Rosetta silent file (secondary structure, phi, psi, omega in degrees, C-alpha in Angstrom):
SEQUENCE: RSTRTSRPCSKVAALPATVLILGESGTGKELLARLIHRESGAEDSPFVAVNLAAIPNDLVESTLFGHEKGAFTGAIRQQLGKFELATGGTLFLDEVGDLRYELQAKLLRAIQEGEIERVGGTHAIKTDFRLIAATNTDLSKAVKAGTFREDLFYRLNVIPIQLPALRDRIEDVPELARFFLRRFNVKFRKDIQGIADSTLRILGSHWWPGNIRELENLVERLVAISDKNWITDEDLPIEFHVAQLNSAQPAVDHLLDRAVSTFERNFIIRALEKEGWNVTATARSLGIPLSTMKFKMDRLEIRALARKRRGN
SCORE:     score description
SCORE:     0.000 S_00000001
   1 L     0.000  160.152 -176.475   20.534   -1.810   12.948 S_00000001
   2 L   -83.071  151.593  177.342   18.259   -3.999   10.879 S_00000001
   3 H   -62.600  -36.437 -179.145   14.752   -5.011   11.940 S_00000001
   4 H   -57.879  -37.226 -179.475   15.715   -8.587   11.142 S_00000001
   5 H   -80.028  -38.240 -170.651   18.406   -8.426   13.856 S_00000001
   6 H   -72.556  -31.882 -177.783   16.488   -6.388   16.427 S_00000001
   7 H   -62.612  -53.189  177.014   13.399   -8.605   16.696 S_00000001
   8 H   -59.510  -36.756 -179.757   15.221  -11.742   17.934 S_00000001
   9 H   -61.966  -40.841 -179.584   17.344   -9.502   20.169 S_00000001
  10 H   -61.677  -41.712  179.597   14.245   -8.020   21.777 S_00000001
  11 H   -66.005  -45.767 -179.396   12.940  -11.501   22.600 S_00000001
  12 H   -66.230  -40.967 -177.069   16.279  -12.690   23.982 S_00000001
  13 H   -61.862  -31.536 -177.557   16.857   -9.430   25.880 S_00000001
  14 L   -73.700  -14.365 -178.713   13.571   -9.825   27.740 S_00000001
  15 L   -96.885  142.146  179.390   14.722  -13.174   29.182 S_00000001
  16 L   -82.722    3.136 -173.910   17.129  -13.364   32.150 S_00000001
  17 L   -71.144  157.451  176.800   18.744  -16.529   30.767 S_00000001
  18 L   -69.461  140.454 -179.867   22.425  -16.885   29.860 S_00000001
  19 E  -116.132  136.563  175.425   23.251  -16.288   26.179 S_00000001
  20 E  -116.992  114.636 -179.187   26.095  -17.954   24.249 S_00000001
  21 E   -98.485  125.087 -177.157   27.108  -16.127   21.057 S_00000001
  22 E  -114.189  139.801  177.810   29.006  -18.246   18.528 S_00000001
  23 L   167.090  160.862  178.275   30.883  -16.979   15.490 S_00000001
  24 L   -60.941  162.414  175.414   34.188  -16.339   13.782 S_00000001
  25 L   -61.126  133.615  176.859   36.487  -13.604   15.018 S_00000001
  26 L    88.656    5.908 -176.883   35.281  -10.192   13.913 S_00000001
  27 L   -83.933   -1.867  176.609   31.633  -11.144   13.308 S_00000001
  28 L    96.033   32.724 -177.363   30.336   -8.584   15.817 S_00000001
  29 H   -65.132  -41.706  179.368   29.782  -10.710   18.925 S_00000001
  30 H   -69.997  -35.681  176.050   30.361   -7.816   21.324 S_00000001
  31 H   -58.168  -43.721  179.434   28.126   -5.529   19.227 S_00000001
  32 H   -66.434  -41.065  179.324   25.325   -8.085   19.582 S_00000001
  33 H   -60.937  -41.942  178.953   25.964   -8.455   23.328 S_00000001
  34 H   -66.051  -36.357  178.347   25.706   -4.673   23.762 S_00000001
  35 H   -65.225  -43.361  177.603   22.491   -4.659   21.730 S_00000001
  36 H   -60.994  -43.960  178.574   20.964   -7.360   23.955 S_00000001
  37 H   -60.702  -45.517 -176.974   21.994   -5.373   27.041 S_00000001
  38 H   -63.924  -35.396 -176.713   20.549   -2.143   25.626 S_00000001
  39 L   -90.904    4.194 -178.595   17.213   -3.767   24.793 S_00000001
  40 L   -79.284   -9.155 -177.091   16.922   -5.550   28.133 S_00000001
  41 L    89.519    1.243 -179.857   15.338   -2.507   29.742 S_00000001
  42 L  -126.211   42.221 -173.732   18.378   -1.998   31.966 S_00000001
  43 L   -67.095  -17.978  177.947   20.584   -0.020   29.593 S_00000001
  44 L   -84.821   -7.477  177.707   21.645    2.367   32.376 S_00000001
  45 L   -82.329  166.534 -175.435   23.079   -0.545   34.380 S_00000001
  46 L   -64.207  143.232  166.988   26.726   -1.637   33.911 S_00000001
  47 E  -120.384  110.372 -175.191   27.880   -3.494   30.814 S_00000001
  48 E  -110.848  115.717 -178.397   31.231   -5.079   31.666 S_00000001
  49 E  -104.818  133.876  179.210   33.143   -6.679   28.786 S_00000001
  50 E  -131.724  122.114  174.217   36.085   -9.022   29.349 S_00000001
  51 E   -95.801  103.268 -174.404   38.168  -10.570   26.567 S_00000001
  52 H   -64.869  -27.255 -179.398   39.571  -13.655   28.244 S_00000001
  53 H   -73.418  -17.430 -175.721   42.059  -14.269   25.425 S_00000001
  54 H   -95.958   -4.631 -177.741   43.652  -10.854   26.034 S_00000001
  55 L   -98.919  130.261  176.617   44.362  -11.299   29.759 S_00000001
  56 L   -55.754  143.059 -175.602   47.668  -12.915   30.850 S_00000001
  57 H   -50.275  -41.501 -174.928   47.057  -16.329   32.405 S_00000001
  58 H   -77.000   -5.004 -179.583   48.290  -15.333   35.847 S_00000001
  59 H  -110.685   -5.969 -175.160   45.901  -12.347   35.984 S_00000001
  60 H   -60.455  -47.665 -174.714   42.672  -13.980   34.784 S_00000001
  61 H   -62.493  -47.721 -178.501   41.488  -15.116   38.222 S_00000001
  62 H   -70.467  -29.797  177.428   42.023  -11.772   39.997 S_00000001
  63 H   -65.359  -43.977 -177.445   40.586   -9.873   37.007 S_00000001
  64 H   -77.167  -46.640 -169.872   37.361  -11.883   37.092 S_00000001
  65 H  -103.634   -8.627 -177.443   36.917  -12.497   40.809 S_00000001
  66 L    79.395  174.724  177.711   38.891   -9.674   42.378 S_00000001
  67 E  -149.449  158.062  176.778   41.402  -10.028   45.213 S_00000001
  68 L   -90.029  157.858  176.306   41.945   -9.048   48.804 S_00000001
  69 L   -58.371  130.719  179.013   44.835   -6.902   49.964 S_00000001
  70 L    80.518    8.715 -177.968   47.940   -9.062   50.379 S_00000001
  71 L   -65.626  -28.949  177.641   46.470  -12.001   48.453 S_00000001
  72 L  -158.410  169.434 -179.786   49.654  -12.189   46.377 S_00000001
  73 L   -58.334  124.907 -179.816   52.819  -10.219   45.724 S_00000001
  74 L    98.929   -9.406  178.658   51.804   -6.815   44.389 S_00000001
  75 L   -84.851   78.062 -173.418   48.268   -6.921   45.799 S_00000001
  76 L   -82.845  -11.913  176.230   48.705   -3.712   47.794 S_00000001
  77 L  -150.176  161.755  176.935   44.972   -3.008   47.998 S_00000001
  78 L   -66.387  141.673  177.826   41.648   -4.762   47.667 S_00000001
  79 E  -134.360  131.174  176.416   40.336   -4.912   44.093 S_00000001
  80 L   -77.538  141.934  178.248   36.849   -5.745   42.888 S_00000001
  81 L   -89.157  175.016 -177.960   36.631   -8.219   40.032 S_00000001
  82 H   -61.448  -32.478  179.954   34.558   -7.977   36.868 S_00000001
  83 H   -62.106  -43.571  179.360   31.816  -10.143   38.406 S_00000001
  84 H   -72.043  -36.979 -179.318   31.205   -7.612   41.176 S_00000001
  85 H   -65.278  -24.278 -178.458   31.543   -4.626   38.824 S_00000001
  86 L   -88.678    2.952 -176.987   28.765   -6.112   36.666 S_00000001
  87 L   -53.044  128.046  179.939   26.303   -6.305   39.577 S_00000001
  88 L    83.152   -2.764 -177.579   22.842   -5.315   38.422 S_00000001
  89 L  -131.043 -139.701 -176.095   23.932   -5.307   34.789 S_00000001
  90 E  -121.924  133.130  172.840   25.486   -7.527   32.133 S_00000001
  91 E  -106.548  121.407  179.372   28.805   -9.384   32.182 S_00000001
  92 E  -108.186  112.994  179.207   30.114  -10.185   28.702 S_00000001
  93 E  -103.131  103.632  179.617   32.816  -12.879   28.636 S_00000001
  94 E   -88.202  146.367 -177.654   34.406  -12.958   25.200 S_00000001
  95 L    56.062   48.253 -177.897   36.477  -15.975   24.091 S_00000001
  96 H   -64.224  -21.528  177.521   35.143  -18.017   27.016 S_00000001
  97 H   -65.822  -14.963  179.768   36.624  -21.118   25.378 S_00000001
  98 H   -89.170   -2.420 -177.457   40.072  -19.797   26.402 S_00000001
  99 L   -67.979  131.076 -178.798   39.267  -19.905   30.126 S_00000001
 100 L   -57.432  144.279 -174.273   41.680  -22.165   32.032 S_00000001
 101 H   -57.316  -41.144 -176.375   40.126  -25.465   33.103 S_00000001
 102 H   -69.534  -21.843  178.003   40.733  -24.882   36.816 S_00000001
 103 H   -88.358  -14.194 -179.797   38.910  -21.518   36.657 S_00000001
 104 H   -63.327  -32.383  178.740   35.921  -22.984   34.845 S_00000001
 105 H   -65.962  -37.528  179.076   34.676  -24.448   38.140 S_00000001
 106 H   -69.173  -36.510  176.265   34.665  -20.987   39.725 S_00000001
 107 H   -65.842  -42.314  178.700   32.723  -19.600   36.768 S_00000001
 108 H   -59.586  -42.208  179.146   30.246  -22.475   37.075 S_00000001
 109 H   -63.362  -40.671 -179.665   29.770  -21.690   40.782 S_00000001
 110 H   -62.041  -36.828 -179.960   29.177  -18.022   39.989 S_00000001
 111 H   -76.007  -46.609 -175.263   26.439  -18.995   37.527 S_00000001
 112 H   -71.370  -48.639 -172.489   24.850  -21.773   39.606 S_00000001
 113 H   -96.567  -13.783 -177.654   25.064  -20.302   43.098 S_00000001
 114 L    67.441   34.335  179.188   25.167  -16.598   42.223 S_00000001
 115 E  -149.967  153.395  178.418   28.274  -16.089   44.331 S_00000001
 116 E  -134.253  170.144  175.607   32.046  -15.712   43.955 S_00000001
 117 L  -132.999  126.442  179.846   35.061  -15.590   46.230 S_00000001
 118 L   -65.942  153.772  174.435   37.873  -13.094   45.779 S_00000001
 119 E   -61.505  126.094 -177.475   41.447  -14.353   45.522 S_00000001
 120 L    83.086    2.368 -179.186   42.695  -14.471   49.109 S_00000001
 121 L   -86.873  164.641 -178.005   39.159  -14.106   50.425 S_00000001
 122 L  -121.806   -1.884 -179.962   37.512  -16.202   53.123 S_00000001
 123 L  -140.105  156.066 -179.170   33.820  -15.678   52.444 S_00000001
 124 L   -78.515  147.201  179.268   31.418  -15.855   49.516 S_00000001
 125 E  -120.568  126.008 -179.060   30.117  -12.691   47.890 S_00000001
 126 E   -69.563  141.314  178.275   26.683  -12.665   46.271 S_00000001
 127 L  -126.913  154.119  179.949   26.526  -11.613   42.631 S_00000001
 128 L  -148.829   99.233 -178.890   23.610  -10.592   40.443 S_00000001
 129 L  -150.999  161.866  172.725   24.248  -10.088   36.738 S_00000001
 130 E   -93.062  126.204 -178.051   23.114  -11.191   33.287 S_00000001
 131 E  -100.219  127.622  170.049   25.791  -13.358   31.660 S_00000001
 132 E  -123.149  122.535  179.139   26.500  -13.274   27.936 S_00000001
 133 E  -112.824  156.634  179.472   29.397  -15.440   26.763 S_00000001
 134 E  -145.643  152.127  178.442   30.976  -15.651   23.320 S_00000001
 135 E  -158.012  152.335  173.136   33.493  -17.851   21.560 S_00000001
 136 L  -107.020    9.624  178.118   34.920  -18.548   18.114 S_00000001
 137 L  -108.321  161.086  178.599   35.760  -22.142   19.052 S_00000001
 138 L   -85.945  101.563 -175.584   33.546  -25.238   18.992 S_00000001
 139 H   -67.344  -30.515  179.110   32.853  -25.808   22.693 S_00000001
 140 H   -64.970  -36.525  175.211   31.208  -29.196   22.109 S_00000001
 141 H   -68.439  -38.054  179.144   34.490  -30.412   20.570 S_00000001
 142 H   -64.190  -34.933  177.037   36.416  -28.876   23.488 S_00000001
 143 H   -64.013  -45.919  179.514   34.178  -30.852   25.885 S_00000001
 144 H   -64.438  -32.156 -179.909   34.976  -34.087   24.044 S_00000001
 145 H   -80.212   -8.706  178.088   38.673  -33.200   24.090 S_00000001
 146 L    82.865   14.796 -179.233   38.519  -32.682   27.852 S_00000001
 147 L  -102.251   -6.459  178.539   39.556  -29.011   27.771 S_00000001
 148 L  -138.096  133.148 -176.248   36.139  -27.566   28.628 S_00000001
 149 L   -65.108  133.288 -179.990   33.806  -28.673   31.417 S_00000001
 150 H   -66.834  -41.334 -178.904   30.619  -30.326   30.174 S_00000001
 151 H   -64.569  -36.476  177.467   28.519  -28.960   33.053 S_00000001
 152 H   -68.329  -40.399  178.693   29.727  -25.408   32.317 S_00000001
 153 H   -57.056  -46.216 -179.317   28.988  -25.824   28.612 S_00000001
 154 H   -67.056  -32.941  177.633   25.363  -26.727   29.341 S_00000001
 155 H   -68.456  -33.798 -179.717   25.069  -23.789   31.760 S_00000001
 156 H   -81.295  -33.146 -170.334   26.334  -21.389   29.081 S_00000001
 157 L   -86.394   39.182 -178.376   24.468  -22.932   26.159 S_00000001
 158 L   -72.952  -53.457  175.785   20.980  -21.932   27.351 S_00000001
 159 E  -122.944   91.710  179.140   20.237  -19.550   24.475 S_00000001
 160 E   -81.440  138.417  176.012   22.835  -20.107   21.710 S_00000001
 161 E  -127.079  119.739  179.683   23.027  -17.526   18.903 S_00000001
 162 E   -94.067  118.289  177.126   25.105  -18.318   15.814 S_00000001
 163 L   -93.082  120.048  179.632   26.499  -15.216   14.084 S_00000001
 164 L   -71.623  155.569  174.053   27.231  -15.899   10.408 S_00000001
 165 L   -65.706  153.894 -177.510   30.430  -14.710    8.770 S_00000001
 166 H   -60.655  -32.595  179.860   30.045  -11.466    6.793 S_00000001
 167 H   -65.283  -20.968  179.588   30.642  -13.356    3.525 S_00000001
 168 H   -93.864   -1.371  177.062   27.482  -15.368    4.319 S_00000001
 169 H  -137.982   47.297 -172.110   25.393  -12.234    4.876 S_00000001
 170 H   -60.698  -24.013  179.466   26.854  -10.067    2.139 S_00000001
 171 H   -66.546  -14.649  178.958   23.498   -8.321    1.675 S_00000001
 172 H   -85.804  -10.235 -175.317   24.138   -6.605    5.047 S_00000001
 173 H   -57.197  -48.088 -179.237   27.339   -4.892    3.835 S_00000001
 174 H   -58.254  -44.755 -178.865   25.667   -1.670    2.558 S_00000001
 175 H   -65.476  -42.023  178.229   23.720   -1.139    5.794 S_00000001
 176 H   -64.746  -41.774 -179.863   26.760   -1.887    7.947 S_00000001
 177 H   -61.686  -42.145  179.171   28.971    0.394    5.838 S_00000001
 178 H   -67.101  -37.673  177.721   26.482    3.258    6.223 S_00000001
 179 H   -60.569  -47.599  179.978   26.262    2.596    9.968 S_00000001
 180 H   -67.725  -33.055  176.772   30.049    2.846   10.322 S_00000001
 181 H   -60.398  -45.724  179.134   30.086    5.924    8.078 S_00000001
 182 H   -62.523  -42.153 -179.477   27.718    7.707   10.473 S_00000001
 183 H   -61.653  -45.915 -175.206   29.815    6.622   13.469 S_00000001
 184 H   -82.005  -19.200  168.538   33.107    7.841   12.007 S_00000001
 185 H   -59.107  -42.650  179.151   31.570   11.044   10.655 S_00000001
 186 H   -68.052  -46.582 -176.997   30.965   11.886   14.312 S_00000001
 187 H   -60.731  -43.061 -175.890   34.394   10.711   15.459 S_00000001
 188 L   -99.454    7.314  179.202   36.307   12.681   12.819 S_00000001
 189 L    54.489   47.621  177.764   33.827   15.583   12.665 S_00000001
 190 L  -106.818  171.180  177.586   33.160   14.996    8.985 S_00000001
 191 L  -135.950   48.099  178.440   29.967   15.389    6.967 S_00000001
 192 L   -70.616  126.775 -170.648   30.376   12.727    4.291 S_00000001
 193 L   -74.620  -31.795 -178.079   26.921   12.264    2.761 S_00000001
 194 E   175.073 -171.774  179.090   27.191    8.622    1.775 S_00000001
 195 E  -118.875  129.107 -175.939   28.881    5.825   -0.160 S_00000001
 196 L   -59.037  147.218 -179.477   28.304    5.535   -3.919 S_00000001
 197 H   -58.953  -40.647 -179.719   26.201    2.593   -5.112 S_00000001
 198 H   -64.386  -34.403  178.349   29.022    1.375   -7.385 S_00000001
 199 H   -69.154  -39.818  177.128   31.391    1.437   -4.382 S_00000001
 200 H   -63.649  -34.626  178.008   28.928   -0.576   -2.307 S_00000001
 201 H   -66.483  -38.585  177.268   28.788   -3.134   -5.129 S_00000001
 202 H   -64.313  -43.250  178.042   32.585   -3.455   -5.020 S_00000001
 203 H   -61.630  -34.208 -179.686   32.434   -3.923   -1.242 S_00000001
 204 H   -71.821  -13.429  179.255   29.772   -6.571   -1.801 S_00000001
 205 L   -97.279   -0.937 -178.719   32.132   -8.604   -3.982 S_00000001
 206 L   -82.067  152.083 -176.247   34.862   -8.761   -1.305 S_00000001
 207 L   -79.425  -27.497  179.282   35.452  -11.975    0.676 S_00000001
 208 L    53.867   60.130  177.572   35.800  -10.205    4.085 S_00000001
 209 L   -62.610  -25.798  178.776   38.073  -12.693    5.890 S_00000001
 210 L   -92.229    5.185  175.829   38.179  -10.252    8.837 S_00000001
 211 H    59.521 -148.146 -173.840   34.378  -10.002    8.907 S_00000001
 212 H   -61.694  -34.521 -179.598   32.634   -6.918   10.338 S_00000001
 213 H   -61.804  -38.381  178.328   35.812   -5.736   12.065 S_00000001
 214 H   -64.516  -43.101  178.157   37.584   -5.563    8.694 S_00000001
 215 H   -63.801  -42.739  179.047   34.718   -3.515    7.215 S_00000001
 216 H   -60.493  -45.664 -179.960   34.699   -1.209   10.244 S_00000001
 217 H   -63.870  -38.072  178.819   38.460   -0.599    9.981 S_00000001
 218 H   -64.049  -49.507 -178.335   38.166    0.099    6.243 S_00000001
 219 H   -63.228  -37.515  177.948   35.358    2.645    6.646 S_00000001
 220 H   -58.929  -44.998 -179.847   37.239    4.328    9.512 S_00000001
 221 H   -67.575  -41.782 -179.703   40.277    4.857    7.289 S_00000001
 222 H   -60.257  -43.375  179.832   38.190    6.023    4.324 S_00000001
 223 H   -68.199  -41.148 -176.933   36.411    8.622    6.445 S_00000001
 224 H   -60.473  -39.215 -174.225   39.644    9.728    8.140 S_00000001
 225 H  -100.091   -1.686 -177.135   41.466   10.518    4.883 S_00000001
 226 L   -85.874  143.195  174.658   38.517   11.700    2.786 S_00000001
 227 L  -126.047   24.654 -177.211   37.870   15.364    2.062 S_00000001
 228 L  -113.406  172.489  179.426   34.912   14.761   -0.269 S_00000001
 229 L   -82.428  -21.294 -177.848   31.153   14.644    0.177 S_00000001
 230 E  -135.728  146.346  170.468   30.917   11.026   -0.965 S_00000001
 231 E   -84.932  125.115 -177.698   33.037    7.879   -0.698 S_00000001
 232 L  -126.542  177.888 -172.638   33.551    6.619   -4.260 S_00000001
 233 H   -52.023  -42.738 -174.121   35.333    3.779   -6.095 S_00000001
 234 H   -69.568  -12.167  177.501   38.708    5.512   -6.285 S_00000001
 235 H   -78.523  -20.544 -176.758   38.839    5.825   -2.489 S_00000001
 236 L   -72.822  145.977  175.396   38.972    2.039   -2.055 S_00000001
 237 L   -58.325  155.194 -172.941   42.347    0.285   -1.655 S_00000001
 238 H   -59.409  -31.538 -175.916   43.748   -1.282   -4.815 S_00000001
 239 H   -64.271  -25.548  178.108   43.040   -4.873   -3.680 S_00000001
 240 H   -70.520  -32.691  178.144   39.300   -4.249   -3.953 S_00000001
 241 H   -76.950  -37.722  177.410   39.706   -3.339   -7.617 S_00000001
 242 H   -60.938  -36.764 -178.109   42.008   -6.286   -8.290 S_00000001
 243 H   -62.152  -25.104 -179.133   39.325   -8.577   -6.848 S_00000001
 244 H   -67.234  -20.063  176.843   36.961   -7.481   -9.617 S_00000001
 245 H   -64.015  -29.149 -179.475   39.124   -9.392  -12.098 S_00000001
 246 H   -95.151    1.791 -176.644   37.879  -12.585  -10.441 S_00000001
 247 L   -76.348  147.994  177.278   34.301  -11.396  -10.238 S_00000001
 248 L   -84.886   -0.748 -179.314   31.554  -13.119  -12.199 S_00000001
 249 L   -71.481  160.061  176.721   29.948   -9.699  -12.770 S_00000001
 250 L   -58.671  153.976 -178.368   29.930   -8.082  -16.235 S_00000001
 251 L   -57.953  140.976 -179.949   33.089   -6.206  -17.204 S_00000001
 252 L   -94.062  135.202  178.969   33.412   -2.702  -15.708 S_00000001
 253 L   -60.863  135.356  174.736   34.113    0.206  -18.062 S_00000001
 254 L    55.709   36.221 -177.581   37.670    1.559  -17.794 S_00000001
 255 H   -58.992  -43.631 -178.723   38.516   -0.911  -15.015 S_00000001
 256 H   -63.542  -46.402 -179.925   42.251   -0.683  -15.688 S_00000001
 257 H   -59.758  -42.781 -179.313   42.269    3.139  -15.713 S_00000001
 258 H   -66.724  -39.212  179.887   40.310    3.244  -12.485 S_00000001
 259 H   -65.480  -41.417  179.240   42.565    0.669  -10.838 S_00000001
 260 H   -63.973  -45.127 -179.982   45.703    2.595  -11.854 S_00000001
 261 H   -64.332  -38.697  179.552   44.259    5.882  -10.567 S_00000001
 262 H   -63.728  -45.683  178.905   43.176    4.207   -7.331 S_00000001
 263 H   -61.446  -45.847 -177.010   46.629    2.774   -6.734 S_00000001
 264 H   -62.287  -44.948 -178.381   48.284    6.124   -7.536 S_00000001
 265 H   -63.761  -48.219 -179.759   45.945    8.082   -5.254 S_00000001
 266 H   -63.194  -38.985 -178.475   46.330    5.674   -2.314 S_00000001
 267 H   -65.430  -44.078 -179.778   50.095    5.490   -2.782 S_00000001
 268 H   -66.891  -40.136  178.376   50.486    9.284   -2.808 S_00000001
 269 H   -62.784  -42.862  178.040   48.237    9.678    0.247 S_00000001
 270 H   -61.510  -41.859  179.883   50.296    7.107    2.155 S_00000001
 271 H   -64.716  -40.166  177.525   53.494    8.925    1.133 S_00000001
 272 H   -64.178  -41.301  177.691   52.022   12.269    2.250 S_00000001
 273 H   -59.918  -43.691 -178.565   51.021   10.762    5.593 S_00000001
 274 H   -62.693  -34.250 -177.503   54.570    9.455    6.054 S_00000001
 275 L   -97.253   17.235  178.076   56.026   12.914    5.347 S_00000001
 276 L    65.857   30.179  178.524   53.560   14.749    7.590 S_00000001
 277 L    63.958   24.334  173.839   51.612   16.071    4.564 S_00000001
 278 L   -86.244  111.397 -172.951   54.631   18.081    3.406 S_00000001
 279 H   -65.611  -43.403 -179.010   54.186   18.164   -0.382 S_00000001
 280 H   -62.407  -46.021 -179.777   57.785   19.136   -1.215 S_00000001
 281 H   -64.888  -36.516  179.837   59.251   16.405    1.006 S_00000001
 282 H   -67.468  -42.187  177.953   56.804   13.856   -0.435 S_00000001
 283 H   -59.713  -41.392  179.310   57.736   14.737   -4.024 S_00000001
 284 H   -64.242  -43.616 -178.552   61.385   14.285   -3.094 S_00000001
 285 H   -67.737  -27.801  178.876   60.721   10.896   -1.437 S_00000001
 286 H   -87.413   -9.174  177.647   58.784    9.721   -4.507 S_00000001
 287 L    72.946   33.152  178.059   61.548   10.910   -6.846 S_00000001
 288 L  -127.070  154.073  177.937   59.326   13.195   -8.958 S_00000001
 289 L   -61.409  151.413  179.789   59.453   16.955   -9.670 S_00000001
 290 H   -59.933  -37.146 -179.861   57.330   19.158   -7.404 S_00000001
 291 H   -63.790  -39.312  177.205   55.342   20.356  -10.427 S_00000001
 292 H   -65.559  -40.614  179.091   54.463   16.739  -11.331 S_00000001
 293 H   -60.029  -46.231 -178.790   53.467   16.084   -7.724 S_00000001
 294 H   -65.616  -38.650  178.534   51.123   19.083   -7.705 S_00000001
 295 H   -61.888  -45.758 -179.735   49.629   18.081  -11.063 S_00000001
 296 H   -64.729  -39.047  179.785   48.905   14.572   -9.785 S_00000001
 297 H   -64.020  -37.805  176.856   47.431   15.915   -6.554 S_00000001
 298 H   -67.942  -47.081 -177.135   45.044   18.120   -8.530 S_00000001
 299 H   -63.507  -36.382 -177.230   44.084   15.338  -10.939 S_00000001
 300 L   -95.031    7.935  176.658   43.508   12.846   -8.109 S_00000001
 301 L    57.674   49.018  179.115   41.711   15.403   -5.910 S_00000001
 302 L  -108.668  -18.696 -172.202   44.243   15.236   -3.081 S_00000001
 303 H   -56.778  -48.950 -178.175   45.244   18.926   -2.906 S_00000001
 304 H   -63.660  -38.026  178.364   42.370   20.071   -0.651 S_00000001
 305 H   -62.986  -44.334 -179.389   42.877   17.085    1.648 S_00000001
 306 H   -64.850  -41.240  179.911   46.599   17.827    2.034 S_00000001
 307 H   -61.147  -42.699 -179.087   45.900   21.516    2.700 S_00000001
 308 H   -68.679  -41.318 -179.536   43.388   20.617    5.414 S_00000001
 309 H   -65.451  -38.426  178.643   45.661   17.993    6.987 S_00000001
 310 H   -64.066  -30.508 -177.831   48.591   20.418    7.101 S_00000001
 311 H   -78.175  -14.887 -177.837   46.363   22.876    8.901 S_00000001
 312 L   -73.693    0.000    0.000   45.435   20.377   11.663 S_00000001
């Protein structure tokens, strides 16, 4: 991670106050929450993440607060909620702006009084956790619209942190790409040495509508299908090369040839994946002779990758 990011995190992590992380979807809000937790000095304590937008409405209350046996149909045993599971650690509530209005009062009580009540319960249960909330919506507008409690907003908005979109921090792309490369080298047991400078420049010219998540998904796929020591221009999907046509940068030598080769390589790899890396079946599905298929695989440096994938 960058020093620029870690210094503010260290200061925030040292404080027990509630943190509200604001930013578009995919900007790395949970990554930042985990970093704050890790630097708080209690990294061995629980970090419990809850995406409120991903939980069905009728399950949100029991997921957060837990329930007693028999509290509702299907409640065959007592279940602890996320608030209790986070005791002594950090509770991360993602997309807190999606929390139903009637449950916002219970969240406010948990923050103010440090206690919750399970669904079907009859007594309060003390809680002790660090709360980090995140949202991609404008909570101040939601307050004015009457869909979000004003008192809860002020309780959450103690230390607000605005995460910029990746397009607004494009200088971070190389460092993030290398970070994800190291992560997926471990996951896929690869030893890819790095990403070429020219490839990083192409990544730096992309708009990144999906933010950090889009970059992470791209690097994961590149590492998964690569059998080379370096990620280079031809490994990138064709849309990254097409985008260079709109770039204000100086013209790139042999841009058309590289774009054609990139499309051909990606297309053949996708076809091989679809056919289980069977070269003969792939040649048949593409409507080309097997000899042509093998020639293209050699020219585009796919042969070794296919051999290795078939062996898995």
